[in-house]
Short mmCIF file of C-alpha atoms and ligand atoms in Angstrom, two decimals:
data_model
loop_
_atom_site.label_atom_id
_atom_site.label_comp_id
_atom_site.label_asym_id
_atom_site.label_seq_id
_atom_site.Cartn_x
_atom_site.Cartn_y
_atom_site.Cartn_z
CA MET J 1 -1.40 -22.82 12.29
CA GLU J 2 -4.31 -23.80 14.45
CA ARG J 3 -6.97 -21.15 14.98
CA GLU J 4 -10.13 -21.05 17.02
CA CYS J 5 -13.63 -20.70 15.56
CA LEU J 6 -15.18 -17.67 17.18
CA PHE J 7 -18.50 -19.08 18.37
CA SER J 8 -17.84 -22.75 19.18
CA GLY J 9 -14.14 -22.50 20.02
CA LYS J 10 -13.54 -25.43 17.63
CA LYS J 11 -9.92 -25.63 16.37
CA VAL J 12 -9.17 -25.54 12.63
CA LYS J 13 -5.92 -25.34 10.69
CA VAL J 14 -5.58 -22.15 8.66
CA GLY J 15 -2.82 -20.87 6.43
CA VAL J 16 0.18 -21.91 4.44
CA ASP J 17 0.85 -25.09 6.48
CA SER J 18 -2.79 -26.23 6.76
CA GLY J 19 -2.62 -28.88 4.03
CA TYR J 20 -5.90 -28.11 2.28
CA ASP J 21 -7.38 -25.36 0.09
CA ASN J 22 -8.09 -22.21 2.10
CA TYR J 23 -10.54 -19.50 1.04
CA ILE J 24 -9.97 -16.43 3.19
CA MET J 25 -12.40 -13.54 3.02
CA ALA J 26 -10.85 -10.20 3.95
CA ILE J 27 -12.11 -6.67 4.54
CA GLU J 28 -10.08 -3.46 4.19
CA SER J 29 -11.39 -0.06 5.30
CA SER J 30 -8.37 1.82 6.67
CA CYS J 31 -8.73 4.95 4.53
CA ASP J 32 -10.97 5.85 1.59
CA GLU J 33 -11.56 2.46 -0.01
CA THR J 34 -14.15 -0.04 1.23
CA ALA J 35 -12.90 -3.38 -0.01
CA CYS J 36 -13.77 -7.05 0.32
CA ALA J 37 -11.98 -10.00 -1.30
CA ILE J 38 -11.77 -13.77 -1.22
CA VAL J 39 -8.37 -15.33 -1.93
CA LYS J 40 -7.55 -19.02 -2.41
CA ASN J 41 -4.36 -20.17 -0.70
CA GLY J 42 -2.98 -16.64 -0.38
CA ARG J 43 -2.23 -16.26 -4.08
CA GLU J 44 -5.33 -16.80 -6.22
CA VAL J 45 -7.93 -14.03 -6.11
CA VAL J 46 -11.46 -15.38 -6.55
CA ALA J 47 -13.21 -12.10 -5.70
CA ASN J 48 -11.89 -8.54 -5.42
CA ILE J 49 -14.36 -5.72 -4.78
CA VAL J 50 -13.31 -2.12 -4.12
CA ALA J 51 -15.69 0.79 -3.50
CA SER J 52 -13.65 3.97 -3.86
CA GLN J 53 -14.59 7.25 -2.16
CA ILE J 54 -12.37 9.42 -4.36
CA LYS J 55 -15.38 11.24 -5.85
CA THR J 56 -16.58 12.23 -2.37
CA HIS J 57 -13.24 13.51 -1.09
CA GLU J 58 -12.20 15.19 -4.34
CA LYS J 59 -14.16 18.33 -3.54
CA TYR J 60 -12.37 18.74 -0.18
CA GLY J 61 -8.89 18.13 -1.62
CA GLY J 62 -8.24 15.28 0.81
CA VAL J 63 -9.86 12.57 2.91
CA ILE J 64 -12.24 13.82 5.62
CA PRO J 65 -12.17 11.04 8.25
CA GLU J 66 -15.74 11.40 9.55
CA ILE J 67 -17.21 11.42 6.05
CA ALA J 68 -15.01 8.46 5.08
CA ALA J 69 -16.27 6.42 8.05
CA ARG J 70 -19.89 7.12 7.10
CA GLU J 71 -19.26 6.06 3.51
CA HIS J 72 -17.70 2.82 4.75
CA MET J 73 -20.93 2.17 6.68
CA ASP J 74 -22.95 2.62 3.48
CA ALA J 75 -20.68 0.42 1.37
CA ILE J 76 -19.59 -2.39 3.67
CA ASN J 77 -22.54 -4.79 3.27
CA ILE J 78 -22.62 -4.19 -0.47
CA VAL J 79 -18.94 -5.10 -1.01
CA ILE J 80 -19.32 -8.25 1.14
CA ASP J 81 -22.38 -9.38 -0.86
CA GLU J 82 -20.62 -8.64 -4.14
CA ALA J 83 -17.53 -10.63 -3.10
CA PHE J 84 -19.68 -13.70 -2.38
CA GLU J 85 -21.49 -13.21 -5.65
CA GLN J 86 -18.33 -12.78 -7.73
CA SER J 87 -16.71 -15.89 -6.21
CA GLY J 88 -19.80 -18.09 -6.28
CA LEU J 89 -18.85 -19.15 -2.73
CA LYS J 90 -21.08 -19.26 0.35
CA PRO J 91 -20.11 -18.18 3.87
CA GLU J 92 -19.75 -21.86 4.85
CA ASP J 93 -17.00 -22.24 2.22
CA ILE J 94 -14.85 -19.58 3.87
CA THR J 95 -11.91 -20.85 5.95
CA ALA J 96 -11.44 -17.67 8.01
CA PHE J 97 -12.38 -13.99 8.03
CA ALA J 98 -9.58 -11.39 8.06
CA GLY J 99 -9.74 -7.62 8.57
CA THR J 100 -7.36 -4.67 8.73
CA VAL J 101 -6.64 -3.58 12.29
CA GLY J 102 -4.35 -0.59 11.53
CA PRO J 103 -2.63 1.69 10.85
CA GLY J 104 -5.35 3.90 9.40
CA LEU J 105 -8.24 6.18 10.27
CA VAL J 106 -9.80 4.86 13.46
CA GLY J 107 -13.45 5.48 12.57
CA CYS J 108 -12.91 3.83 9.18
CA LEU J 109 -11.06 0.82 10.58
CA LEU J 110 -13.82 0.24 13.14
CA VAL J 111 -16.40 -0.28 10.40
CA GLY J 112 -14.42 -2.96 8.56
CA LEU J 113 -13.04 -4.68 11.64
CA ASN J 114 -16.43 -4.97 13.31
CA ALA J 115 -17.90 -6.39 10.12
CA THR J 116 -15.06 -8.96 10.01
CA LYS J 117 -15.54 -9.98 13.63
CA THR J 118 -19.30 -10.25 13.13
CA LEU J 119 -18.89 -12.51 10.08
CA ALA J 120 -16.48 -14.76 11.99
CA LEU J 121 -18.86 -14.99 14.93
CA VAL J 122 -22.03 -15.57 12.92
CA TYR J 123 -20.49 -18.21 10.63
CA ASP J 124 -18.34 -19.69 13.42
CA LYS J 125 -14.99 -19.27 11.67
CA PRO J 126 -11.60 -18.00 12.89
CA PHE J 127 -10.90 -14.26 12.94
CA ILE J 128 -7.52 -12.92 11.75
CA GLY J 129 -6.50 -9.29 12.31
CA VAL J 130 -4.03 -7.88 9.79
CA ASN J 131 -1.55 -4.99 9.80
CA HIS J 132 -2.17 -2.80 6.73
CA LEU J 133 1.55 -2.33 5.99
CA ASN J 134 2.29 -6.06 6.05
CA ALA J 135 -0.73 -6.54 3.80
CA HIS J 136 0.75 -4.16 1.22
CA LEU J 137 3.91 -6.30 1.09
CA CYS J 138 1.83 -9.48 0.75
CA ALA J 139 0.20 -8.08 -2.41
CA ASN J 140 3.36 -9.44 -4.04
CA TYR J 141 2.31 -13.04 -3.27
CA ILE J 142 -0.78 -12.66 -5.45
CA ASP J 143 -0.42 -14.53 -8.76
CA THR J 144 3.29 -15.21 -8.16
CA ASP J 145 5.41 -17.91 -6.54
CA LEU J 146 7.44 -15.39 -4.52
CA LYS J 147 8.82 -16.75 -1.25
CA PRO J 148 11.00 -14.97 1.33
CA PRO J 149 13.75 -13.99 1.79
CA PHE J 150 13.61 -10.71 -0.11
CA MET J 151 14.20 -6.98 0.32
CA ALA J 152 11.11 -4.78 0.20
CA LEU J 153 10.44 -1.11 -0.47
CA LEU J 154 7.11 -0.09 1.02
CA ILE J 155 5.93 3.28 -0.28
CA SER J 156 2.46 4.57 0.52
CA GLY J 157 0.59 7.68 1.56
CA GLY J 158 1.73 7.21 5.15
CA HIS J 159 4.94 5.17 5.02
CA THR J 160 8.31 4.84 3.33
CA GLN J 161 10.28 1.85 4.55
CA ILE J 162 13.00 -0.54 3.44
CA ILE J 163 12.18 -3.90 5.00
CA ASP J 164 14.28 -7.04 5.24
CA VAL J 165 11.74 -9.88 4.84
CA GLU J 166 13.57 -12.95 6.15
CA SER J 167 10.53 -15.23 6.33
CA TYR J 168 6.74 -14.91 6.05
CA SER J 169 6.60 -13.68 9.63
CA LYS J 170 10.05 -12.25 10.35
CA GLN J 171 10.63 -8.75 9.03
CA THR J 172 13.08 -6.06 10.06
CA ILE J 173 12.68 -2.39 9.12
CA LEU J 174 16.12 -1.26 7.96
CA GLY J 175 15.17 2.35 7.35
CA GLU J 176 12.23 4.71 7.00
CA THR J 177 11.38 8.32 6.38
CA ILE J 178 12.24 10.76 9.13
CA ASP J 179 9.55 13.21 7.98
CA ASP J 180 7.09 12.97 5.05
CA ALA J 181 6.15 9.67 3.40
CA VAL J 182 6.73 9.49 -0.38
CA GLY J 183 2.99 9.47 -1.14
CA GLU J 184 2.51 12.44 1.17
CA ALA J 185 5.30 14.32 -0.64
CA TYR J 186 3.65 13.52 -3.99
CA ASP J 187 0.27 14.74 -2.77
CA LYS J 188 1.71 17.92 -1.23
CA VAL J 189 3.77 18.83 -4.30
CA ALA J 190 0.77 18.09 -6.52
CA ARG J 191 -1.32 20.53 -4.48
CA LEU J 192 1.47 23.15 -4.68
CA ILE J 193 1.32 23.13 -8.44
CA GLY J 194 -2.45 23.13 -8.56
CA LEU J 195 -3.26 19.49 -9.35
CA PRO J 196 -6.49 18.12 -7.91
CA TYR J 197 -6.69 15.33 -5.29
CA PRO J 198 -5.46 12.61 -5.38
CA GLY J 199 -2.30 14.27 -6.65
CA GLY J 200 0.15 11.33 -6.84
CA PRO J 201 -1.20 9.59 -9.95
CA LYS J 202 -1.83 12.93 -11.73
CA LEU J 203 1.71 14.13 -11.01
CA ASP J 204 3.02 10.81 -12.35
CA LYS J 205 1.11 11.31 -15.62
CA LEU J 206 2.42 14.83 -16.21
CA ALA J 207 5.95 13.76 -15.25
CA GLN J 208 5.94 11.44 -18.23
CA ILE J 209 5.64 14.36 -20.64
CA GLY J 210 7.97 16.74 -18.76
CA ASN J 211 11.76 17.04 -18.79
CA PRO J 212 13.32 15.28 -15.75
CA ASN J 213 16.45 17.42 -16.01
CA ALA J 214 14.69 20.79 -16.28
CA TYR J 215 15.19 21.74 -12.62
CA GLU J 216 17.80 20.58 -10.20
CA LEU J 217 16.19 19.54 -6.94
CA PRO J 218 18.08 18.49 -3.79
CA ILE J 219 18.50 14.81 -2.99
CA SER J 220 18.33 14.39 0.78
CA ARG J 221 21.48 13.17 2.47
CA VAL J 222 20.16 11.08 5.33
CA GLU J 223 22.24 8.41 7.04
CA GLY J 224 21.84 4.71 6.28
CA TYR J 225 18.53 3.52 4.92
CA ASN J 226 16.46 6.41 6.23
CA PHE J 227 14.79 8.96 3.97
CA SER J 228 13.73 12.59 4.16
CA PHE J 229 11.37 14.26 1.72
CA SER J 230 10.43 17.49 3.45
CA GLY J 231 13.47 19.39 2.08
CA LEU J 232 12.53 18.40 -1.42
CA LYS J 233 8.99 19.63 -0.89
CA THR J 234 10.32 22.99 0.35
CA ALA J 235 12.64 23.23 -2.66
CA VAL J 236 9.66 22.74 -4.98
CA LEU J 237 7.75 25.42 -3.06
CA ARG J 238 10.63 27.89 -3.59
CA LEU J 239 10.93 26.96 -7.25
CA VAL J 240 7.20 27.48 -7.83
CA LYS J 241 7.38 30.92 -6.17
CA ARG J 242 10.38 31.94 -8.26
CA LEU J 243 8.80 30.79 -11.53
CA LYS J 244 5.52 32.53 -10.75
CA ASP J 245 7.40 35.76 -9.95
CA GLU J 246 9.31 35.48 -13.22
CA ASN J 247 6.12 34.82 -15.16
CA GLY J 248 4.62 37.90 -13.49
CA ASN J 249 1.04 36.54 -13.49
CA ASP J 250 1.00 34.29 -10.39
CA ALA J 251 0.65 31.22 -12.60
CA LEU J 252 2.84 28.45 -14.01
CA THR J 253 2.88 27.57 -17.69
CA GLU J 254 1.83 24.08 -18.74
CA SER J 255 5.38 23.11 -19.64
CA GLN J 256 6.70 24.42 -16.32
CA VAL J 257 4.18 22.24 -14.48
CA ASN J 258 5.18 19.19 -16.52
CA ASP J 259 8.89 19.88 -15.96
CA ILE J 260 8.42 20.31 -12.21
CA CYS J 261 6.56 16.98 -12.10
CA ALA J 262 9.29 15.23 -14.08
CA SER J 263 12.15 16.76 -12.07
CA PHE J 264 10.47 15.91 -8.75
CA GLN J 265 9.72 12.36 -9.89
CA GLU J 266 13.31 11.91 -11.09
CA CYS J 267 14.69 13.06 -7.75
CA VAL J 268 12.38 10.81 -5.67
CA SER J 269 12.78 7.70 -7.81
CA LYS J 270 16.57 8.07 -7.89
CA THR J 271 16.76 8.33 -4.09
CA LEU J 272 14.50 5.32 -3.53
CA ALA J 273 16.25 3.11 -6.08
CA LYS J 274 19.70 4.00 -4.77
CA LYS J 275 18.97 3.09 -1.16
CA LEU J 276 17.07 -0.04 -2.10
CA LYS J 277 20.00 -1.24 -4.24
CA LYS J 278 22.40 -0.63 -1.34
CA ALA J 279 20.23 -2.69 1.03
CA LEU J 280 20.01 -5.50 -1.52
CA GLN J 281 23.75 -5.60 -2.05
CA GLU J 282 24.50 -5.48 1.66
CA LYS J 283 22.14 -8.35 2.46
CA GLY J 284 23.02 -10.37 -0.64
CA TYR J 285 19.39 -11.13 -1.55
CA GLN J 286 18.43 -11.97 -5.12
CA GLN J 287 14.78 -10.90 -4.85
CA VAL J 288 13.33 -7.45 -4.36
CA VAL J 289 9.72 -6.28 -4.09
CA ILE J 290 7.97 -2.92 -4.09
CA ALA J 291 4.59 -2.36 -2.49
CA GLY J 292 2.10 0.32 -1.42
CA GLY J 293 0.10 2.89 -3.35
CA VAL J 294 3.19 4.69 -4.68
CA ALA J 295 4.49 1.41 -6.13
CA ALA J 296 2.00 2.20 -8.90
CA ASN J 297 4.34 5.03 -9.96
CA SER J 298 5.68 4.58 -13.49
CA GLU J 299 9.20 5.91 -12.98
CA ILE J 300 9.81 4.24 -9.60
CA ARG J 301 8.73 0.93 -11.15
CA ARG J 302 10.93 1.52 -14.21
CA LYS J 303 14.06 2.29 -12.19
CA ILE J 304 13.60 -0.68 -9.87
CA PHE J 305 12.76 -3.10 -12.69
CA GLU J 306 16.10 -2.06 -14.21
CA PHE J 307 17.68 -4.11 -11.39
CA GLU J 308 16.70 -7.14 -13.48
CA ASN J 309 19.56 -6.25 -15.84
CA GLU J 310 21.90 -7.05 -12.95
CA GLY J 311 20.30 -10.43 -12.30
CA TYR J 312 17.86 -9.53 -9.52
CA SER J 313 14.27 -10.79 -9.57
CA VAL J 314 11.95 -7.81 -9.19
CA TYR J 315 8.33 -8.05 -8.05
CA ALA J 316 5.67 -5.35 -8.02
CA PRO J 317 1.92 -5.90 -7.67
CA ILE J 318 -0.25 -5.06 -10.65
CA MET J 319 -1.82 -1.61 -10.24
CA LYS J 320 -5.08 -2.66 -8.56
CA TYR J 321 -3.17 -4.54 -5.85
CA CYS J 322 -0.75 -1.61 -5.25
CA THR J 323 -3.37 0.75 -3.89
CA ASP J 324 -5.64 -0.25 -1.01
CA ASN J 325 -7.52 -3.51 -1.59
CA ALA J 326 -8.65 -6.51 0.45
CA SER J 327 -6.93 -9.28 -1.54
CA MET J 328 -3.59 -8.28 -0.01
CA VAL J 329 -5.21 -8.51 3.45
CA ALA J 330 -6.43 -12.06 2.74
CA SER J 331 -2.98 -13.04 1.49
CA CYS J 332 -1.37 -11.59 4.62
CA ALA J 333 -3.76 -13.62 6.80
CA TYR J 334 -2.98 -16.83 4.88
CA PHE J 335 0.78 -16.43 5.18
CA ASN J 336 0.33 -15.37 8.81
CA THR J 337 2.49 -12.31 8.38
CA ASN J 338 2.47 -10.82 11.89
CA THR J 339 -1.27 -11.22 12.34
CA PHE J 340 -3.39 -10.41 15.39
CA ASP J 341 -5.16 -13.50 16.60
CA ASP J 342 -7.07 -12.13 19.56
CA VAL J 343 -10.61 -11.12 18.62
CA ASP J 344 -10.47 -8.36 21.24
CA VAL J 345 -7.73 -6.57 19.27
CA GLU J 346 -8.45 -2.84 18.98
CA VAL J 347 -7.97 -0.73 15.87
CA PHE J 348 -4.93 1.59 15.88
CA SER J 349 -4.09 4.71 13.89
CA ARG J 350 -0.27 4.71 13.76
CA ALA J 351 2.29 2.01 13.11
O1 LIG L 1 -1.21 2.58 -0.19
P1 LIG L 1 -2.19 3.62 -0.51
O2 LIG L 1 -3.33 3.29 -1.44
O3 LIG L 1 -2.83 4.20 0.80
C1 LIG L 1 -2.08 4.26 1.97
O4 LIG L 1 -2.05 3.22 2.69
O5 LIG L 1 -1.45 5.33 2.19
O6 LIG L 1 -1.35 4.85 -1.08
C2 LIG L 1 -1.94 6.04 -1.43
C3 LIG L 1 -0.84 6.97 -1.93
C4 LIG L 1 -1.33 8.38 -2.18
O7 LIG L 1 -0.42 9.28 -1.57
C5 LIG L 1 -1.30 8.50 -3.71
O8 LIG L 1 -1.09 9.82 -4.15
C6 LIG L 1 -0.13 7.61 -4.03
O9 LIG L 1 -0.29 6.50 -3.17
N1 LIG L 1 -0.11 7.16 -5.43
C7 LIG L 1 0.85 7.53 -6.31
C8 LIG L 1 0.52 6.92 -7.55
N2 LIG L 1 -0.63 6.20 -7.38
C9 LIG L 1 -0.99 6.35 -6.06
N3 LIG L 1 1.93 8.31 -6.15
C10 LIG L 1 2.72 8.49 -7.22
N4 LIG L 1 2.48 7.96 -8.44
C11 LIG L 1 1.41 7.17 -8.65
N5 LIG L 1 1.18 6.64 -9.86
ZN1 LIG L 2 -2.44 1.47 1.95
#
């Protein structure tokens, strides 16, 4: 599509129908990762830089928004410089600058989005605002030849959605969580059993050595394609209390922790896979994708990749493109997946 250069107002073609090689630089700063990337034609990553703040937030057991925003300020120019360096490209070579608009932490988003707008203005290139959730889905275009239509399961720290992706720009949310997001449930359960932040990946690791059938946990019975994970979280809380009482020393044994992880992971992955399969069958699609930070989860990936035995094509980003990164933002801008074109667009916190 035709887009306007920010300073001169000159019109240039950008994106999948532009007819020439595009190099889109993107910035992502919605939570605790400051990231900058350059992607060729939406699929080929030529630079991918991520500055993680995990070390900073670890001691607080979660992300502190004000501290996160300050760290983005410190890191933003560095990740931009490194992306140019890694790619060997100059600002003049960039087709357009893209940045995450939301959802996310407002103070954090402001840092990345203002940097994006500034780059577009200074180098007189188009600006493209991107929705973080759509960007997660677009991570599946990287290094693949995936084209819509497909069914998508988006699972992150803030969202759990089944999305019918009819075309690059037309998507319909078929169902979502009515309470906690999957990632949130992982992080809360991890904290309950004493695992340090960020709990999701640690819980996943221990689950792999535990017994998934050790404890029976309730699978939520929510209508249609919606999900609920708060009941499961409460069930784990009760289980932990009971086990600690039985142990008589206010602590869980190592094998109990591993078994809780495995049983929780089994319950969550079963629920997600079941509803995703139903959506696929109902719509008659042959392709299915998973996306978002929790798509890095070993058991969720395993259960959904099993769909391949029934003839479905399954896509999941490699680990570094599952969690927050800027390559997915560049890809989203290239395929024009529900982008914001107005440079006056404001950051937003909730979807
Ligand atoms: O997409 P993301 O990087 O940030 C958001 O946009 O929310 O997702 C972060 C979430 C966190 O809740 C984290 O615990 C979870 O993804 N996560 C995992 C795994 N890796 C990251 N959850 C379960 N298993 C994993 N291996
Ligand atoms: Zn994310």
